[in-house]
């Protein structure tokens, strides 16, 4: 199997954790021109949106992290990652959906400010404060879902846990994690003991260390950031309206395929 990915992608991290939990052999590749919307070759043929992750497994060409997880669960059911109980399965999927949209948008917005310097000075501080408040609300919701269970999936690690993992971990990386001893902090302590997760997080941290030149690459036109659905909503409701307009004017943001 070949996984087109980028180590900073929370969506790709989910899939790598699942592949590693299932003990599957796979190779990874970051597509050339990823982040421009103009990538080509086998990756673009498999992923019309030019988004990672995209999985190549024999003749199968699968994009979208949720669909990849479903494919892996169908084809390689052992060990199973979804709970057996229908209600628990639905809850795992709801947790995944919330993290993939609302939580991802907040983290992504912080990346736009911290790494790509879309906002500076007072505007940046105001937007970061808004993101911190939103993060706390999302974490409170997750803590309620976790309750006193060891895992979001219940008694065993699974689908819901690997869906939360990249997003909550990035909050800790940004200094927005929950306090030591909280239920989410204890969950994360258990989480990072799993080799599948620890290896994936190390890859994330190594890639994050290379983001010092991100703003310069944006300014030079090397990359055009994708302002897709929930990300665009976050910008518009969190003080970034002018960022969107400036990005359109400078042609350093893009929307989802098919392009306008």
mmCIF file of C-alpha atoms in Angstrom:
data_model
loop_
_atom_site.group_PDB
_atom_site.id
_atom_site.type_symbol
_atom_site.label_atom_id
_atom_site.label_comp_id
_atom_site.label_asym_id
_atom_site.label_seq_id
_atom_site.Cartn_x
_atom_site.Cartn_y
_atom_site.Cartn_z
ATOM 1 C CA UNK A 1 0.000 0.000 0.000
ATOM 2 C CA UNK A 2 1.037 3.570 -0.713
ATOM 3 C CA UNK A 3 -0.288 6.457 1.350
ATOM 4 C CA UNK A 4 0.019 9.936 -0.087
ATOM 5 C CA UNK A 5 0.273 12.136 2.978
ATOM 6 C CA UNK A 6 1.896 15.011 4.791
ATOM 7 C CA UNK A 7 3.017 14.535 8.423
ATOM 8 C CA UNK A 8 1.306 17.772 9.494
ATOM 9 C CA UNK A 9 -2.069 16.662 8.144
ATOM 10 C CA UNK A 10 -4.338 15.577 10.979
ATOM 11 C CA UNK A 11 -6.368 13.612 8.433
ATOM 12 C CA UNK A 12 -3.277 11.702 7.339
ATOM 13 C CA UNK A 13 -2.263 11.096 10.960
ATOM 14 C CA UNK A 14 -5.598 9.367 11.605
ATOM 15 C CA UNK A 15 -5.006 6.978 8.729
ATOM 16 C CA UNK A 16 -1.409 6.224 9.678
ATOM 17 C CA UNK A 17 -2.449 5.360 13.225
ATOM 18 C CA UNK A 18 -5.135 3.011 11.866
ATOM 19 C CA UNK A 19 -2.711 1.323 9.460
ATOM 20 C CA UNK A 20 -0.196 0.829 12.252
ATOM 21 C CA UNK A 21 -2.806 -0.450 14.692
ATOM 22 C CA UNK A 22 -3.819 -3.052 12.108
ATOM 23 C CA UNK A 23 -0.202 -4.032 11.520
ATOM 24 C CA UNK A 24 -0.339 -3.280 7.794
ATOM 25 C CA UNK A 25 2.746 -2.586 5.716
ATOM 26 C CA UNK A 26 2.612 0.677 3.802
ATOM 27 C CA UNK A 27 4.841 3.286 2.261
ATOM 28 C CA UNK A 28 4.299 7.024 2.512
ATOM 29 C CA UNK A 29 4.900 9.767 -0.023
ATOM 30 C CA UNK A 30 4.315 13.503 0.106
ATOM 31 C CA UNK A 31 3.208 14.520 -3.396
ATOM 32 C CA UNK A 32 5.221 17.097 -5.269
ATOM 33 C CA UNK A 33 3.436 20.475 -5.410
ATOM 34 C CA UNK A 34 1.142 19.521 -2.545
ATOM 35 C CA UNK A 35 -0.373 22.706 -1.156
ATOM 36 C CA UNK A 36 -0.620 24.453 -4.509
ATOM 37 C CA UNK A 37 -3.737 22.810 -5.915
ATOM 38 C CA UNK A 38 -1.774 21.949 -9.051
ATOM 39 C CA UNK A 39 -0.206 18.610 -8.130
ATOM 40 C CA UNK A 40 -0.211 16.080 -10.944
ATOM 41 C CA UNK A 41 0.645 12.499 -11.742
ATOM 42 C CA UNK A 42 -0.747 9.440 -10.000
ATOM 43 C CA UNK A 43 -1.672 11.433 -6.899
ATOM 44 C CA UNK A 44 -3.868 13.912 -8.778
ATOM 45 C CA UNK A 45 -5.457 11.087 -10.762
ATOM 46 C CA UNK A 46 -6.466 9.405 -7.500
ATOM 47 C CA UNK A 47 -7.361 12.590 -5.581
ATOM 48 C CA UNK A 48 -9.178 15.167 -7.743
ATOM 49 C CA UNK A 49 -9.292 17.577 -4.798
ATOM 50 C CA UNK A 50 -5.483 17.420 -4.509
ATOM 51 C CA UNK A 51 -5.862 16.532 -0.839
ATOM 52 C CA UNK A 52 -4.098 14.071 1.415
ATOM 53 C CA UNK A 53 -4.487 11.416 2.588
ATOM 54 C CA UNK A 54 -5.035 9.270 -0.475
ATOM 55 C CA UNK A 55 -4.523 5.513 -0.322
ATOM 56 C CA UNK A 56 -3.380 3.257 -3.151
ATOM 57 C CA UNK A 57 -4.021 -0.425 -2.434
ATOM 58 C CA UNK A 58 -3.700 -2.582 -5.524
ATOM 59 C CA UNK A 59 -6.308 -1.303 -7.955
ATOM 60 C CA UNK A 60 -8.091 0.698 -5.267
ATOM 61 C CA UNK A 61 -7.652 4.483 -5.297
ATOM 62 C CA UNK A 62 -9.263 6.041 -2.231
ATOM 63 C CA UNK A 63 -9.310 9.624 -0.994
ATOM 64 C CA UNK A 64 -10.873 11.183 2.133
ATOM 65 C CA UNK A 65 -9.666 10.014 5.536
ATOM 66 C CA UNK A 66 -13.051 8.721 6.705
ATOM 67 C CA UNK A 67 -13.595 6.671 3.565
ATOM 68 C CA UNK A 68 -10.062 5.278 3.887
ATOM 69 C CA UNK A 69 -10.760 4.245 7.480
ATOM 70 C CA UNK A 70 -13.982 2.551 6.398
ATOM 71 C CA UNK A 71 -12.142 0.739 3.601
ATOM 72 C CA UNK A 72 -9.460 -0.499 5.983
ATOM 73 C CA UNK A 73 -12.076 -1.668 8.471
ATOM 74 C CA UNK A 74 -13.931 -3.555 5.716
ATOM 75 C CA UNK A 75 -10.913 -5.164 4.079
ATOM 76 C CA UNK A 76 -8.727 -5.679 7.148
ATOM 77 C CA UNK A 77 -11.226 -6.169 9.992
ATOM 78 C CA UNK A 78 -8.766 -7.489 12.566
ATOM 79 C CA UNK A 79 -8.216 -5.840 14.907
ATOM 80 C CA UNK A 80 -11.503 -3.993 14.522
ATOM 81 C CA UNK A 81 -11.437 -0.303 15.348
ATOM 82 C CA UNK A 82 -15.163 0.451 15.411
ATOM 83 C CA UNK A 83 -17.139 -0.746 18.436
ATOM 84 C CA UNK A 84 -19.601 -3.587 17.886
ATOM 85 C CA UNK A 85 -22.607 -1.829 19.425
ATOM 86 C CA UNK A 86 -24.484 0.269 16.823
ATOM 87 C CA UNK A 87 -24.982 3.225 19.171
ATOM 88 C CA UNK A 88 -21.311 3.186 20.145
ATOM 89 C CA UNK A 89 -20.341 3.015 16.469
ATOM 90 C CA UNK A 90 -22.514 6.034 15.756
ATOM 91 C CA UNK A 91 -20.949 7.938 18.636
ATOM 92 C CA UNK A 92 -17.439 7.155 17.367
ATOM 93 C CA UNK A 93 -18.378 8.491 13.954
ATOM 94 C CA UNK A 94 -19.931 11.636 15.447
ATOM 95 C CA UNK A 95 -16.773 12.303 17.451
ATOM 96 C CA UNK A 96 -14.740 11.837 14.286
ATOM 97 C CA UNK A 97 -16.945 14.205 12.303
ATOM 98 C CA UNK A 98 -16.785 16.956 14.899
ATOM 99 C CA UNK A 99 -13.004 16.689 15.142
ATOM 100 C CA UNK A 100 -12.554 16.577 11.364
ATOM 101 C CA UNK A 101 -14.558 19.762 10.893
ATOM 102 C CA UNK A 102 -14.905 22.090 13.888
ATOM 103 C CA UNK A 103 -11.736 21.106 15.759
ATOM 104 C CA UNK A 104 -9.637 20.901 12.600
ATOM 105 C CA UNK A 105 -10.753 24.390 11.606
ATOM 106 C CA UNK A 106 -9.570 25.947 14.874
ATOM 107 C CA UNK A 107 -6.174 24.228 14.698
ATOM 108 C CA UNK A 108 -5.821 25.139 11.042
ATOM 109 C CA UNK A 109 -6.660 28.767 11.772
ATOM 110 C CA UNK A 110 -3.961 28.878 14.433
ATOM 111 C CA UNK A 111 -1.522 27.474 11.882
ATOM 112 C CA UNK A 112 -2.435 30.279 9.487
ATOM 113 C CA UNK A 113 -1.520 32.798 12.166
ATOM 114 C CA UNK A 114 1.449 31.098 13.829
ATOM 115 C CA UNK A 115 3.208 29.604 10.809
ATOM 116 C CA UNK A 116 1.951 31.602 7.840
ATOM 117 C CA UNK A 117 1.577 34.929 9.669
ATOM 118 C CA UNK A 118 -1.757 35.781 8.070
ATOM 119 C CA UNK A 119 -2.391 38.107 11.011
ATOM 120 C CA UNK A 120 0.023 39.958 13.267
ATOM 121 C CA UNK A 121 -0.093 42.305 16.217
ATOM 122 C CA UNK A 122 -3.430 43.022 17.852
ATOM 123 C CA UNK A 123 -5.435 41.127 15.227
ATOM 124 C CA UNK A 124 -3.338 38.005 15.731
ATOM 125 C CA UNK A 125 -3.705 38.170 19.508
ATOM 126 C CA UNK A 126 -7.464 38.641 19.260
ATOM 127 C CA UNK A 127 -7.854 35.713 16.866
ATOM 128 C CA UNK A 128 -5.634 33.484 19.005
ATOM 129 C CA UNK A 129 -7.733 34.341 22.056
ATOM 130 C CA UNK A 130 -10.873 33.410 20.119
ATOM 131 C CA UNK A 131 -9.276 30.119 19.086
ATOM 132 C CA UNK A 132 -8.296 29.387 22.691
ATOM 133 C CA UNK A 133 -11.889 29.891 23.844
ATOM 134 C CA UNK A 134 -13.219 27.697 21.045
ATOM 135 C CA UNK A 135 -10.628 25.020 21.838
ATOM 136 C CA UNK A 136 -11.704 24.985 25.485
ATOM 137 C CA UNK A 137 -15.339 24.497 24.426
ATOM 138 C CA UNK A 138 -14.429 21.626 22.113
ATOM 139 C CA UNK A 139 -12.315 19.999 24.792
ATOM 140 C CA UNK A 140 -15.133 20.286 27.324
ATOM 141 C CA UNK A 141 -17.422 18.485 24.862
ATOM 142 C CA UNK A 142 -14.825 15.770 24.348
ATOM 143 C CA UNK A 143 -14.231 15.393 28.073
ATOM 144 C CA UNK A 144 -17.952 14.852 28.545
ATOM 145 C CA UNK A 145 -17.907 12.172 25.832
ATOM 146 C CA UNK A 146 -14.927 10.460 27.442
ATOM 147 C CA UNK A 147 -16.430 10.516 30.913
ATOM 148 C CA UNK A 148 -14.700 8.056 33.217
ATOM 149 C CA UNK A 149 -13.911 5.550 30.469
ATOM 150 C CA UNK A 150 -10.281 4.788 29.583
ATOM 151 C CA UNK A 151 -10.907 5.378 25.866
ATOM 152 C CA UNK A 152 -13.371 7.266 23.697
ATOM 153 C CA UNK A 153 -14.200 3.898 22.121
ATOM 154 C CA UNK A 154 -15.002 2.443 25.548
ATOM 155 C CA UNK A 155 -12.824 -0.163 27.201
ATOM 156 C CA UNK A 156 -10.481 -0.442 24.235
ATOM 157 C CA UNK A 157 -8.632 1.992 21.987
ATOM 158 C CA UNK A 158 -10.318 2.439 18.628
ATOM 159 C CA UNK A 159 -11.830 4.595 15.913
ATOM 160 C CA UNK A 160 -12.970 7.449 18.133
ATOM 161 C CA UNK A 161 -9.576 7.673 19.841
ATOM 162 C CA UNK A 162 -7.505 7.852 16.680
ATOM 163 C CA UNK A 163 -9.969 10.467 15.421
ATOM 164 C CA UNK A 164 -9.396 12.707 18.436
ATOM 165 C CA UNK A 165 -5.662 12.057 18.691
ATOM 166 C CA UNK A 166 -4.200 14.425 16.049
ATOM 167 C CA UNK A 167 -6.427 17.336 16.995
ATOM 168 C CA UNK A 168 -5.996 17.228 20.747
ATOM 169 C CA UNK A 169 -2.278 16.599 20.359
ATOM 170 C CA UNK A 170 -1.936 19.730 18.213
ATOM 171 C CA UNK A 171 -3.704 21.720 20.927
ATOM 172 C CA UNK A 172 -1.078 20.545 23.399
ATOM 173 C CA UNK A 173 1.625 21.403 20.857
ATOM 174 C CA UNK A 174 0.195 24.942 20.618
ATOM 175 C CA UNK A 175 0.038 25.291 24.391
ATOM 176 C CA UNK A 176 -3.739 24.856 24.515
ATOM 177 C CA UNK A 177 -3.903 21.446 26.142
ATOM 178 C CA UNK A 178 -5.953 20.698 29.228
ATOM 179 C CA UNK A 179 -4.362 20.945 32.667
ATOM 180 C CA UNK A 180 -2.308 18.078 34.055
ATOM 181 C CA UNK A 181 -4.482 15.490 35.752
ATOM 182 C CA UNK A 182 -7.581 16.275 33.710
ATOM 183 C CA UNK A 183 -9.382 13.392 32.039
ATOM 184 C CA UNK A 184 -8.163 14.448 28.584
ATOM 185 C CA UNK A 185 -4.573 14.860 29.776
ATOM 186 C CA UNK A 186 -4.658 11.383 31.341
ATOM 187 C CA UNK A 187 -6.176 9.994 28.134
ATOM 188 C CA UNK A 188 -3.350 11.584 26.128
ATOM 189 C CA UNK A 189 -0.790 10.056 28.499
ATOM 190 C CA UNK A 190 -2.224 6.615 27.736
ATOM 191 C CA UNK A 191 -2.454 7.464 24.068
ATOM 192 C CA UNK A 192 1.202 8.308 23.518
ATOM 193 C CA UNK A 193 2.263 5.004 25.030
ATOM 194 C CA UNK A 194 0.896 3.262 21.920
ATOM 195 C CA UNK A 195 3.631 2.761 19.291
ATOM 196 C CA UNK A 196 1.205 3.570 16.468
ATOM 197 C CA UNK A 197 0.511 6.970 17.984
ATOM 198 C CA UNK A 198 3.991 7.762 19.279
ATOM 199 C CA UNK A 199 5.553 7.201 15.855
ATOM 200 C CA UNK A 200 2.922 9.316 14.125
ATOM 201 C CA UNK A 201 3.350 12.169 16.592
ATOM 202 C CA UNK A 202 7.145 12.092 16.168
ATOM 203 C CA UNK A 203 6.657 12.540 12.436
ATOM 204 C CA UNK A 204 4.343 15.489 13.116
ATOM 205 C CA UNK A 205 6.861 17.159 15.424
ATOM 206 C CA UNK A 206 9.719 16.697 12.940
ATOM 207 C CA UNK A 207 7.652 18.306 10.178
ATOM 208 C CA UNK A 208 6.538 21.142 12.461
ATOM 209 C CA UNK A 209 10.184 21.959 13.158
ATOM 210 C CA UNK A 210 10.599 22.721 9.466
ATOM 211 C CA UNK A 211 7.838 25.345 9.309
ATOM 212 C CA UNK A 212 10.032 28.343 10.110
ATOM 213 C CA UNK A 213 10.041 29.403 6.458
ATOM 214 C CA UNK A 214 6.302 28.838 5.910
ATOM 215 C CA UNK A 215 5.401 32.535 5.700
ATOM 216 C CA UNK A 216 8.165 33.208 3.198
ATOM 217 C CA UNK A 217 7.030 30.319 0.997
ATOM 218 C CA UNK A 218 3.497 31.681 1.106
ATOM 219 C CA UNK A 219 4.611 35.185 0.165
ATOM 220 C CA UNK A 220 6.762 33.885 -2.687
ATOM 221 C CA UNK A 221 3.790 32.067 -4.228
ATOM 222 C CA UNK A 222 5.158 28.553 -3.677
ATOM 223 C CA UNK A 223 1.976 27.485 -1.905
ATOM 224 C CA UNK A 224 -1.712 28.400 -1.964
ATOM 225 C CA UNK A 225 -3.553 27.372 1.161
ATOM 226 C CA UNK A 226 -6.892 25.619 0.763
ATOM 227 C CA UNK A 227 -9.744 27.491 2.463
ATOM 228 C CA UNK A 228 -12.241 24.639 2.359
ATOM 229 C CA UNK A 229 -15.722 24.642 3.941
ATOM 230 C CA UNK A 230 -15.205 24.589 7.736
ATOM 231 C CA UNK A 231 -11.887 26.466 7.477
ATOM 232 C CA UNK A 232 -13.467 29.325 5.584
ATOM 233 C CA UNK A 233 -16.291 29.435 8.131
ATOM 234 C CA UNK A 234 -13.770 29.659 10.960
ATOM 235 C CA UNK A 235 -11.969 32.574 9.343
ATOM 236 C CA UNK A 236 -15.184 34.472 8.681
ATOM 237 C CA UNK A 237 -16.553 34.046 12.211
ATOM 238 C CA UNK A 238 -13.264 34.488 14.073
ATOM 239 C CA UNK A 239 -12.048 37.845 12.830
ATOM 240 C CA UNK A 240 -10.371 36.810 9.594
ATOM 241 C CA UNK A 241 -12.654 38.361 6.985
ATOM 242 C CA UNK A 242 -9.914 40.647 5.681
ATOM 243 C CA UNK A 243 -7.464 37.747 5.629
ATOM 244 C CA UNK A 244 -9.735 35.984 3.173
ATOM 245 C CA UNK A 245 -10.088 39.059 0.974
ATOM 246 C CA UNK A 246 -6.343 39.721 1.033
ATOM 247 C CA UNK A 247 -5.613 36.093 0.211
ATOM 248 C CA UNK A 248 -7.924 36.206 -2.779
ATOM 249 C CA UNK A 249 -6.316 39.425 -3.965
ATOM 250 C CA UNK A 250 -2.816 37.971 -3.623
ATOM 251 C CA UNK A 251 -3.875 34.598 -5.035
ATOM 252 C CA UNK A 252 -2.345 32.700 -2.138
ATOM 253 C CA UNK A 253 -5.541 30.980 -1.044
ATOM 254 C CA UNK A 254 -7.646 28.550 -3.042
ATOM 255 C CA UNK A 255 -10.890 26.686 -2.707
ATOM 256 C CA UNK A 256 -11.798 23.062 -3.353
ATOM 257 C CA UNK A 257 -11.880 21.438 -6.784
ATOM 258 C CA UNK A 258 -13.415 22.157 -9.225
ATOM 259 C CA UNK A 259 -11.733 25.530 -9.047
ATOM 260 C CA UNK A 260 -13.459 28.753 -10.014
#
